[in-house]
PDB file of C-alpha atoms in Angstrom:
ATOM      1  CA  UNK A 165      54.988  78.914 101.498  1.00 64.00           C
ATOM      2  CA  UNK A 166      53.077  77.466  99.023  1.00 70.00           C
ATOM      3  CA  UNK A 167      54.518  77.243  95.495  1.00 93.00           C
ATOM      4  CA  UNK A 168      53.495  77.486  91.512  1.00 97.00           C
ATOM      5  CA  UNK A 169      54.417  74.008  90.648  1.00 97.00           C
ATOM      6  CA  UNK A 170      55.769  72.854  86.685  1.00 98.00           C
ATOM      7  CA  UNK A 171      57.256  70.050  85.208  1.00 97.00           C
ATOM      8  CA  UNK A 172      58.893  69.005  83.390  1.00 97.00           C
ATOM      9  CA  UNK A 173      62.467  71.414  84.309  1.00 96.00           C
ATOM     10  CA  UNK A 174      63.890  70.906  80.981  1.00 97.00           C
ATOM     11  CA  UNK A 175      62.748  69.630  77.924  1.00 97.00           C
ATOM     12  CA  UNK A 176      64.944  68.686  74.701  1.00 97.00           C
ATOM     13  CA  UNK A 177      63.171  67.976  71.289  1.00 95.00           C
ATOM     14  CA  UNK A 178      63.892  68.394  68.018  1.00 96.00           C
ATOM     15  CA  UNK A 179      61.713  70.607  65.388  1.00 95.00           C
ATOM     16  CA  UNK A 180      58.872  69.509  63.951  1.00 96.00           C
ATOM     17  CA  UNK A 181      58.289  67.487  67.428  1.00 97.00           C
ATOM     18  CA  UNK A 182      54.978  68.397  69.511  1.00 97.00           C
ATOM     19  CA  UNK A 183      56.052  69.715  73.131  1.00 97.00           C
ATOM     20  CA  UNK A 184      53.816  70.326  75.933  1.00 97.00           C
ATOM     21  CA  UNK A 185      54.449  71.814  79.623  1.00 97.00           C
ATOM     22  CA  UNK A 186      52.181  71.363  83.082  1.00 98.00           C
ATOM     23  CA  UNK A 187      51.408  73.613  85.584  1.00 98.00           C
ATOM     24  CA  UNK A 188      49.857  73.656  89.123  1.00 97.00           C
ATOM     25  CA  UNK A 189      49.216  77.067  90.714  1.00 97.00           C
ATOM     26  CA  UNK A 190      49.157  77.782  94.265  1.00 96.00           C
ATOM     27  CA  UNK A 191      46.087  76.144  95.770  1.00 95.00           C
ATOM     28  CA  UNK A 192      43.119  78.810  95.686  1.00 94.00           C
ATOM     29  CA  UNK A 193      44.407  80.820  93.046  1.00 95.00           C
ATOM     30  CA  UNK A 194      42.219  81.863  90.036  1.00 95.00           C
ATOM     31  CA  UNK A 195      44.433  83.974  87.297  1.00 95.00           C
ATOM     32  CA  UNK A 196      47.331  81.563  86.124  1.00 97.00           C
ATOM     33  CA  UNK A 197      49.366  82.801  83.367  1.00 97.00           C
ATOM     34  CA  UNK A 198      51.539  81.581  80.958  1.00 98.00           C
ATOM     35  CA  UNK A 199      54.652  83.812  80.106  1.00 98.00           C
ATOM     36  CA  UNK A 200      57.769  83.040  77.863  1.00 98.00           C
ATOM     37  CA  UNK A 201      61.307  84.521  78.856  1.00 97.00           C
ATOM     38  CA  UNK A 202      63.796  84.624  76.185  1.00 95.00           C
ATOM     39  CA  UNK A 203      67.358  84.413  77.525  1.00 92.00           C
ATOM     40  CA  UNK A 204      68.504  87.695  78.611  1.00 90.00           C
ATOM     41  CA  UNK A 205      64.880  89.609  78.500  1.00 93.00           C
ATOM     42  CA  UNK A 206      61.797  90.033  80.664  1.00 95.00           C
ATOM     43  CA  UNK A 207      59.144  87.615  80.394  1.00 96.00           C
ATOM     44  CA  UNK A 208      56.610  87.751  77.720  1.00 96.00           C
ATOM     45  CA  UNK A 209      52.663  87.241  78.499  1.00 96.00           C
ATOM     46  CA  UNK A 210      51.336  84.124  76.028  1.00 97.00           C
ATOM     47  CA  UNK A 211      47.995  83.445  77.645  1.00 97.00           C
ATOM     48  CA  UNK A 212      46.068  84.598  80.858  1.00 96.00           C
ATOM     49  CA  UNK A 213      43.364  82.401  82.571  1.00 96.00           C
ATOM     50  CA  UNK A 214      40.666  83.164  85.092  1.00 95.00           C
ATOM     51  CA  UNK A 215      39.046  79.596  86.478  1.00 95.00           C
ATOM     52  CA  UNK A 216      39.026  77.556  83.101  1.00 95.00           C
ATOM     53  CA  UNK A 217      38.101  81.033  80.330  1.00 94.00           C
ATOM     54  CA  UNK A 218      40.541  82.676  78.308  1.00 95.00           C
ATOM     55  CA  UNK A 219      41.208  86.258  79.074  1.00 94.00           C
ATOM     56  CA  UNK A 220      43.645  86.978  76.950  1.00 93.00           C
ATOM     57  CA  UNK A 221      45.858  85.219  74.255  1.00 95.00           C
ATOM     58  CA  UNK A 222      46.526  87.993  71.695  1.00 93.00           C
ATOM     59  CA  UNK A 223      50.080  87.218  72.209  1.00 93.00           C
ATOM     60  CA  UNK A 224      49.812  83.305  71.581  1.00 95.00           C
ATOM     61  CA  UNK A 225      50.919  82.348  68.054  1.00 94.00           C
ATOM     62  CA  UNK A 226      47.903  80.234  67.759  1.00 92.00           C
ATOM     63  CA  UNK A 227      48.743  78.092  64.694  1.00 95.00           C
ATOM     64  CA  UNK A 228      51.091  76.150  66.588  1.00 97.00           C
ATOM     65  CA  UNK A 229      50.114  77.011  70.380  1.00 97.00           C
ATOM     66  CA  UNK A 230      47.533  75.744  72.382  1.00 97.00           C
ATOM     67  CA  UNK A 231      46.370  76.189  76.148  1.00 97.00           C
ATOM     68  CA  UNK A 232      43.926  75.023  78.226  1.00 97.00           C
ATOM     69  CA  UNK A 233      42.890  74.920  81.885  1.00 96.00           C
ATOM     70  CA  UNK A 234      40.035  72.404  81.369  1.00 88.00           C
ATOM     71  CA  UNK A 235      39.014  72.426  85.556  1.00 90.00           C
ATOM     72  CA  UNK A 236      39.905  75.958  86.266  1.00 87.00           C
ATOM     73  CA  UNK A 237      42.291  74.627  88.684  1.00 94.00           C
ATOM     74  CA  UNK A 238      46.203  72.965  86.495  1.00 96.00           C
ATOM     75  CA  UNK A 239      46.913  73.962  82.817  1.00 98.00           C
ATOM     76  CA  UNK A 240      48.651  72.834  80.117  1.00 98.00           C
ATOM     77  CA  UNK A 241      50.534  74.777  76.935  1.00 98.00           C
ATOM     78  CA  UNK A 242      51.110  72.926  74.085  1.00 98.00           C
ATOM     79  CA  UNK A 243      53.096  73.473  71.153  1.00 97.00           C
ATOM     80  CA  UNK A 244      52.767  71.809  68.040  1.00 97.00           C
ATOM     81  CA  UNK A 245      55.232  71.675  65.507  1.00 96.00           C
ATOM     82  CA  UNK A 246      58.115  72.609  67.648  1.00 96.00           C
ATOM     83  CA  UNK A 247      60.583  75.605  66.080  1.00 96.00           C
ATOM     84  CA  UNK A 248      63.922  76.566  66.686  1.00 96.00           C
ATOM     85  CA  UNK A 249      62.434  79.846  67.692  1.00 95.00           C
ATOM     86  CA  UNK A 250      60.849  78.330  70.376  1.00 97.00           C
ATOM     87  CA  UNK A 251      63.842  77.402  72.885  1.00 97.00           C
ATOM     88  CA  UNK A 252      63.215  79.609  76.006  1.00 97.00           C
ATOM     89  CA  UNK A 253      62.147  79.758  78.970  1.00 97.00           C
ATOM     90  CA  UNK A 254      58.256  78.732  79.613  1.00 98.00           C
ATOM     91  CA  UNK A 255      57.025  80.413  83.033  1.00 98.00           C
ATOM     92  CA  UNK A 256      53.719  79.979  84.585  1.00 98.00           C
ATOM     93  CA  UNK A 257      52.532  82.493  87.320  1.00 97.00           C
ATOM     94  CA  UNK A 258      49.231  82.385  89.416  1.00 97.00           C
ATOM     95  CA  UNK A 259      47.729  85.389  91.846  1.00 95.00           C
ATOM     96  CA  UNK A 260      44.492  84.704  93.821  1.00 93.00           C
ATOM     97  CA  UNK A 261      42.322  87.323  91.702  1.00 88.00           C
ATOM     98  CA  UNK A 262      42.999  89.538  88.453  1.00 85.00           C
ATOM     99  CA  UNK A 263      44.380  92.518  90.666  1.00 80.00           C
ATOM    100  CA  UNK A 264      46.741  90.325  92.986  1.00 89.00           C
ATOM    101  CA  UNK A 265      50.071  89.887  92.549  1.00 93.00           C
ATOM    102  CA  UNK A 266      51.547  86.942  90.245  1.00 96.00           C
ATOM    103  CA  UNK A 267      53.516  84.085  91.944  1.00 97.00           C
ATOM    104  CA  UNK A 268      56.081  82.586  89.134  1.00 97.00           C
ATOM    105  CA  UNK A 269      57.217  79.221  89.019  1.00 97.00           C
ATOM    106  CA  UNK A 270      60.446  77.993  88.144  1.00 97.00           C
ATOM    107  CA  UNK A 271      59.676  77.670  84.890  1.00 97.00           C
ATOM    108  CA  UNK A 272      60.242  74.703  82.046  1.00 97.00           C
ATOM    109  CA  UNK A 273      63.307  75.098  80.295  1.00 97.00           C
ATOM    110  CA  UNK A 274      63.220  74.236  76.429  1.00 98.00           C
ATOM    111  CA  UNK A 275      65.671  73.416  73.847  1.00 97.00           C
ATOM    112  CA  UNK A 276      64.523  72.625  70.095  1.00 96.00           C
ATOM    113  CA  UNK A 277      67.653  70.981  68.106  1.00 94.00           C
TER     114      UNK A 277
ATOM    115  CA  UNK B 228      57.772  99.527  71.037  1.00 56.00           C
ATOM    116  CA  UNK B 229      59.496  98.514  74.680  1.00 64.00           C
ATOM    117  CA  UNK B 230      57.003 100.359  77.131  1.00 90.00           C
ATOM    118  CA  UNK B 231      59.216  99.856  80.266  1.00 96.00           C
ATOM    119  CA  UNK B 232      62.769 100.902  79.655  1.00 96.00           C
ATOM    120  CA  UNK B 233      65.355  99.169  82.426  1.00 97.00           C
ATOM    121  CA  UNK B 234      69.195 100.490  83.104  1.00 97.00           C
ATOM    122  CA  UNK B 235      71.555  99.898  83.998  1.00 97.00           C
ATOM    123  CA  UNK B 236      72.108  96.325  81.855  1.00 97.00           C
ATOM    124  CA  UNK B 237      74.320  95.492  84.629  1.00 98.00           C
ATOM    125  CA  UNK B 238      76.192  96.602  87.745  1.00 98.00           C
ATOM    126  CA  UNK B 239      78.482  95.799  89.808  1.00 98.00           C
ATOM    127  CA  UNK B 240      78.396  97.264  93.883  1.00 98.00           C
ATOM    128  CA  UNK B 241      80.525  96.794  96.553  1.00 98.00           C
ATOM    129  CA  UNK B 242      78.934  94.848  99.952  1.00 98.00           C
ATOM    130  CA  UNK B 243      77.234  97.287 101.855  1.00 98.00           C
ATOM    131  CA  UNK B 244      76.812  99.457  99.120  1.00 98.00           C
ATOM    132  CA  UNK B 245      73.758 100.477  97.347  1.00 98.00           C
ATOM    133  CA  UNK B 246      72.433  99.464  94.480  1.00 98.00           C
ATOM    134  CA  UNK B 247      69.889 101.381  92.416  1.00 98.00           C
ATOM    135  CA  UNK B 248      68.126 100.397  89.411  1.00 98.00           C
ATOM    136  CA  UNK B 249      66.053 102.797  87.463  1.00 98.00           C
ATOM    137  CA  UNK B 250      63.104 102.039  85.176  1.00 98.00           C
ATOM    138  CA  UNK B 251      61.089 105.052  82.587  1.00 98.00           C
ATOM    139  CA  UNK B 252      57.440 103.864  81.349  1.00 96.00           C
ATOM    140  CA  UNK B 253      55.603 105.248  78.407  1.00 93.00           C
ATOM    141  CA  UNK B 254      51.518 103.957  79.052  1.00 92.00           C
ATOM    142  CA  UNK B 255      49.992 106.483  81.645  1.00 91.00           C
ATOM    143  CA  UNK B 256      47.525 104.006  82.285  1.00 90.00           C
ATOM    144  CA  UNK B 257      49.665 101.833  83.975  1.00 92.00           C
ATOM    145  CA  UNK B 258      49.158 101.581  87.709  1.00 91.00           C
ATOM    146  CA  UNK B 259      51.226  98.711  89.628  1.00 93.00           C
ATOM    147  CA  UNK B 260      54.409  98.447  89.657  1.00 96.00           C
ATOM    148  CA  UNK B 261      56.503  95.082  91.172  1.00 96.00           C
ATOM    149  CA  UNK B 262      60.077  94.428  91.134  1.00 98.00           C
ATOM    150  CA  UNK B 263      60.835  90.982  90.597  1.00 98.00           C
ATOM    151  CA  UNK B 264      64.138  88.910  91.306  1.00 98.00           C
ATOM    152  CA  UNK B 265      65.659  86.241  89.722  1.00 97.00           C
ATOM    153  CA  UNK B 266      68.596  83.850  90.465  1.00 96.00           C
ATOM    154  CA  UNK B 267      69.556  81.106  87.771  1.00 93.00           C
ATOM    155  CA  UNK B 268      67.768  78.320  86.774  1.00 91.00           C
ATOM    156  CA  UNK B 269      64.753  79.973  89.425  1.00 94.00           C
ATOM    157  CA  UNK B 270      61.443  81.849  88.503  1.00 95.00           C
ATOM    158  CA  UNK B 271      60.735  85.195  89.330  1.00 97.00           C
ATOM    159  CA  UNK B 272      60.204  86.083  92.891  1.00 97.00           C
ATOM    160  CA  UNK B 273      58.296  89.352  93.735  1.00 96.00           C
ATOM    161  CA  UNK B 274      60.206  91.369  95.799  1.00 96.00           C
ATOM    162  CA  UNK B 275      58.325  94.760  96.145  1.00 96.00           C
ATOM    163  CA  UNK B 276      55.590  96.772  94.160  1.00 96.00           C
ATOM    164  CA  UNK B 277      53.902  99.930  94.415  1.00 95.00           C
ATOM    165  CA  UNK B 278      50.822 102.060  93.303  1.00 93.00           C
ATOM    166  CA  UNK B 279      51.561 105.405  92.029  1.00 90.00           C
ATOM    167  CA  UNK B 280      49.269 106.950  94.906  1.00 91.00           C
ATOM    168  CA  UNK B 281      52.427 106.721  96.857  1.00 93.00           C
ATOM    169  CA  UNK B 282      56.102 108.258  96.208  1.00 94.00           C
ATOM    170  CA  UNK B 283      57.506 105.539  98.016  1.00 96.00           C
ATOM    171  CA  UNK B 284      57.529 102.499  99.763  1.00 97.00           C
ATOM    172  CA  UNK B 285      60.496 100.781 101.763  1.00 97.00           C
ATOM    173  CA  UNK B 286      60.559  96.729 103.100  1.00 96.00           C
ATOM    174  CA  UNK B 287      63.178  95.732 104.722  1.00 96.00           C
ATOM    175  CA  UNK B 288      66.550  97.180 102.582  1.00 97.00           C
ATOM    176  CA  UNK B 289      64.506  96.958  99.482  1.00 97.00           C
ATOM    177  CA  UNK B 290      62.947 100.798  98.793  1.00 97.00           C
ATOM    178  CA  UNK B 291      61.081 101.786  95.833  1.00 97.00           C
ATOM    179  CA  UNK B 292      60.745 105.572  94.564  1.00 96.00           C
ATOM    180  CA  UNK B 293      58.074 106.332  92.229  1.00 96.00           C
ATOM    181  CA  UNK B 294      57.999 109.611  90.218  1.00 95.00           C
ATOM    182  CA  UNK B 295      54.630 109.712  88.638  1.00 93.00           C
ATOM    183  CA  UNK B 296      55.117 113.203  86.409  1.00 93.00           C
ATOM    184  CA  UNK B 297      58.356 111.747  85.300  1.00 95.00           C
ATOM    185  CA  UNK B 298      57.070 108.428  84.560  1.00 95.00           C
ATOM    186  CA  UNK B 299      60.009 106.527  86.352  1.00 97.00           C
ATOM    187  CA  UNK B 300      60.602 104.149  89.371  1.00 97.00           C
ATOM    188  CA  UNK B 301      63.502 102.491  90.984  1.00 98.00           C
ATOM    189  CA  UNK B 302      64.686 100.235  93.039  1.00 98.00           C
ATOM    190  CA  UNK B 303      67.316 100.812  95.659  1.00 98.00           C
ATOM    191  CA  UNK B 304      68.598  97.888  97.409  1.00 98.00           C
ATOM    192  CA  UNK B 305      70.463  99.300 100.893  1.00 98.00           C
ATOM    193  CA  UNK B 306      73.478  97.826 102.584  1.00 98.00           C
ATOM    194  CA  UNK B 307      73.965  95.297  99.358  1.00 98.00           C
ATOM    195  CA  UNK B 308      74.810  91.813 100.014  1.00 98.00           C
ATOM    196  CA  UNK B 309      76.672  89.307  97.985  1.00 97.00           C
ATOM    197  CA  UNK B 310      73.117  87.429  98.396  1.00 97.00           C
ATOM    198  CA  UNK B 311      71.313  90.300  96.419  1.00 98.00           C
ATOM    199  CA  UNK B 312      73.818  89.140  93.715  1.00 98.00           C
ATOM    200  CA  UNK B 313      70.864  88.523  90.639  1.00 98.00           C
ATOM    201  CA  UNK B 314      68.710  89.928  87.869  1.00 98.00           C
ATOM    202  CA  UNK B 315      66.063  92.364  88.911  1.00 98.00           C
ATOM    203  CA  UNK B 316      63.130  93.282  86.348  1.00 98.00           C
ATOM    204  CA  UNK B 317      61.202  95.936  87.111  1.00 98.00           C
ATOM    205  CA  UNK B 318      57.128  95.490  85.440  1.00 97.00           C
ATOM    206  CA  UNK B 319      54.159  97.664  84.958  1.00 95.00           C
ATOM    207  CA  UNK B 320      50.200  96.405  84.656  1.00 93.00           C
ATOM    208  CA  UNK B 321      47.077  98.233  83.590  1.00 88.00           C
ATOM    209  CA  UNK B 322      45.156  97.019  86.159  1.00 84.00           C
ATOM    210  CA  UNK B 323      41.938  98.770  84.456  1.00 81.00           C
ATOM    211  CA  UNK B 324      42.764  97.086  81.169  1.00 75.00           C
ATOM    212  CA  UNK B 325      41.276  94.051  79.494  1.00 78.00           C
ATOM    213  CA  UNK B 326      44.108  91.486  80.300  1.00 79.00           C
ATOM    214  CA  UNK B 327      46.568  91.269  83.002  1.00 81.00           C
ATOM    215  CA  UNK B 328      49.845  90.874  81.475  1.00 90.00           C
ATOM    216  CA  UNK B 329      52.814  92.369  83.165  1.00 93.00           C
ATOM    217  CA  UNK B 330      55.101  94.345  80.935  1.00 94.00           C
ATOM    218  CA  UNK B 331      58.746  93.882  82.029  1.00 96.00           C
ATOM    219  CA  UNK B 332      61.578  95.345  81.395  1.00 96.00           C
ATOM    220  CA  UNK B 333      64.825  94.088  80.252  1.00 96.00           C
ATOM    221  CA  UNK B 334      66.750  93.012  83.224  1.00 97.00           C
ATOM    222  CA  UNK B 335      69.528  94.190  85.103  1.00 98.00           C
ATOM    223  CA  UNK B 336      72.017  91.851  86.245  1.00 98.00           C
ATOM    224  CA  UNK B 337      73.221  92.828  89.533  1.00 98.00           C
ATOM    225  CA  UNK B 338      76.795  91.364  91.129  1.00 98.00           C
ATOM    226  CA  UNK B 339      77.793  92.316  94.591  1.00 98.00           C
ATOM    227  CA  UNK B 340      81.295  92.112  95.360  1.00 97.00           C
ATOM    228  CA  UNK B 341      81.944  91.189  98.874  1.00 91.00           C
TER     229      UNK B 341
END
């Protein structure tokens, strides 16, 4: 079965440091999403994609994250300065259209010192 | 404001058992609801979801019940395995709205006990 691919696992910086995860979604997919998942809650929408257009990133603290998904097909989330805030878990999901389910990968795990 | 409510935090079944998880929603527009799983150091994996044209729907041991006039849904996992052993978020979507976002719940960590 075909999987939502990210790298890297786990990431370690310290604040003030710029961070940035990569994601593949599942071949043929359109909607990727990225979500964040603080330990012990539900994930958290940042940004959703459909092809390379923003749908929605009213919940991306834009002064210090950035997304893109340049070729409609991988994406990248940047963050830039790092906070301690920040350390969670960093989840992208893909479905084939806006009303098909999302596929999550395993996620990016990060730690600002 | 949390718009999906999740309980039990945790719970603890005996193998073969069942396990039930209950979930309360506050949006009426919402209209799909999944029930993901997750084991440690893993992503969510869909396990089940249902539209609330339907009361329920059953795969396997995994069943969800949907109560539309209550605004609630669960998830009962039949004859529970030490396997099941996880966290199980139940979500909600808008599908009619302008973004996609799931809305999860909180969690419940579930340990079967063989």
């Amino acid at each position: 079965e075909a999987e939502v691919a990210q790298s890297p696992r786990y990431k370690i910086t310290e604040k003030s440091q710029a961070v940035a995860f990569w994601c593949d979604p599942i071949s043929g997919h359109a909607t990727l999403y990225w979500y964040r998942q603080i330990l012990g809650q539900g994930p958290e929408l940042l940004v959703q994609f459909q092809d390379e257009s923003v749908v929605d990133d009213s919940q991306l603290p834009k002064d210090r994250f950035s997304a893109e998904r340049l070729k409609g097909v991988d994406s990248t989330l940047k963050i830039q300065p790092a906070e301690l805030g920040d350390s969670a878990m960093y989840l992208c999901a893909s479905s084939r259209d806006r009303d098909q389910p999302q596929h999550f990968g395993d996620g990016t795990r990060l730690s600002i010192l | 404001q949390q718009q999906v409510k999740q309980s039990p935090q945790s719970l603890i079944v005996q193998k073969g058992g069942i396990s039930i998880i209950n979930c309360a929603y506050e949006n009426t527009a919402f209209d799909y609801f999944p029930w993901y799983q997750q084991f440690p150091g893993k992503g969510p994996a869909l396990l089940i979801a249902i539209r609330p044209d339907v009361s329920e729907k059953k795969e396997g041991r995994f069943t969800i019940s949907f109560n539309k006039s209550a605004k609630q849904f669960s998830l009962h996992i039949m004859d529970s395995q030490p396997g099941d052993s996880a966290t199980y978020f139940c979500a909600a979507l808008n599908s009619g709205g302008g973004a996609d976002g799931l809305t999860f719940g909180k969690g419940t960590h579930l340990i079967i006990q063989p």
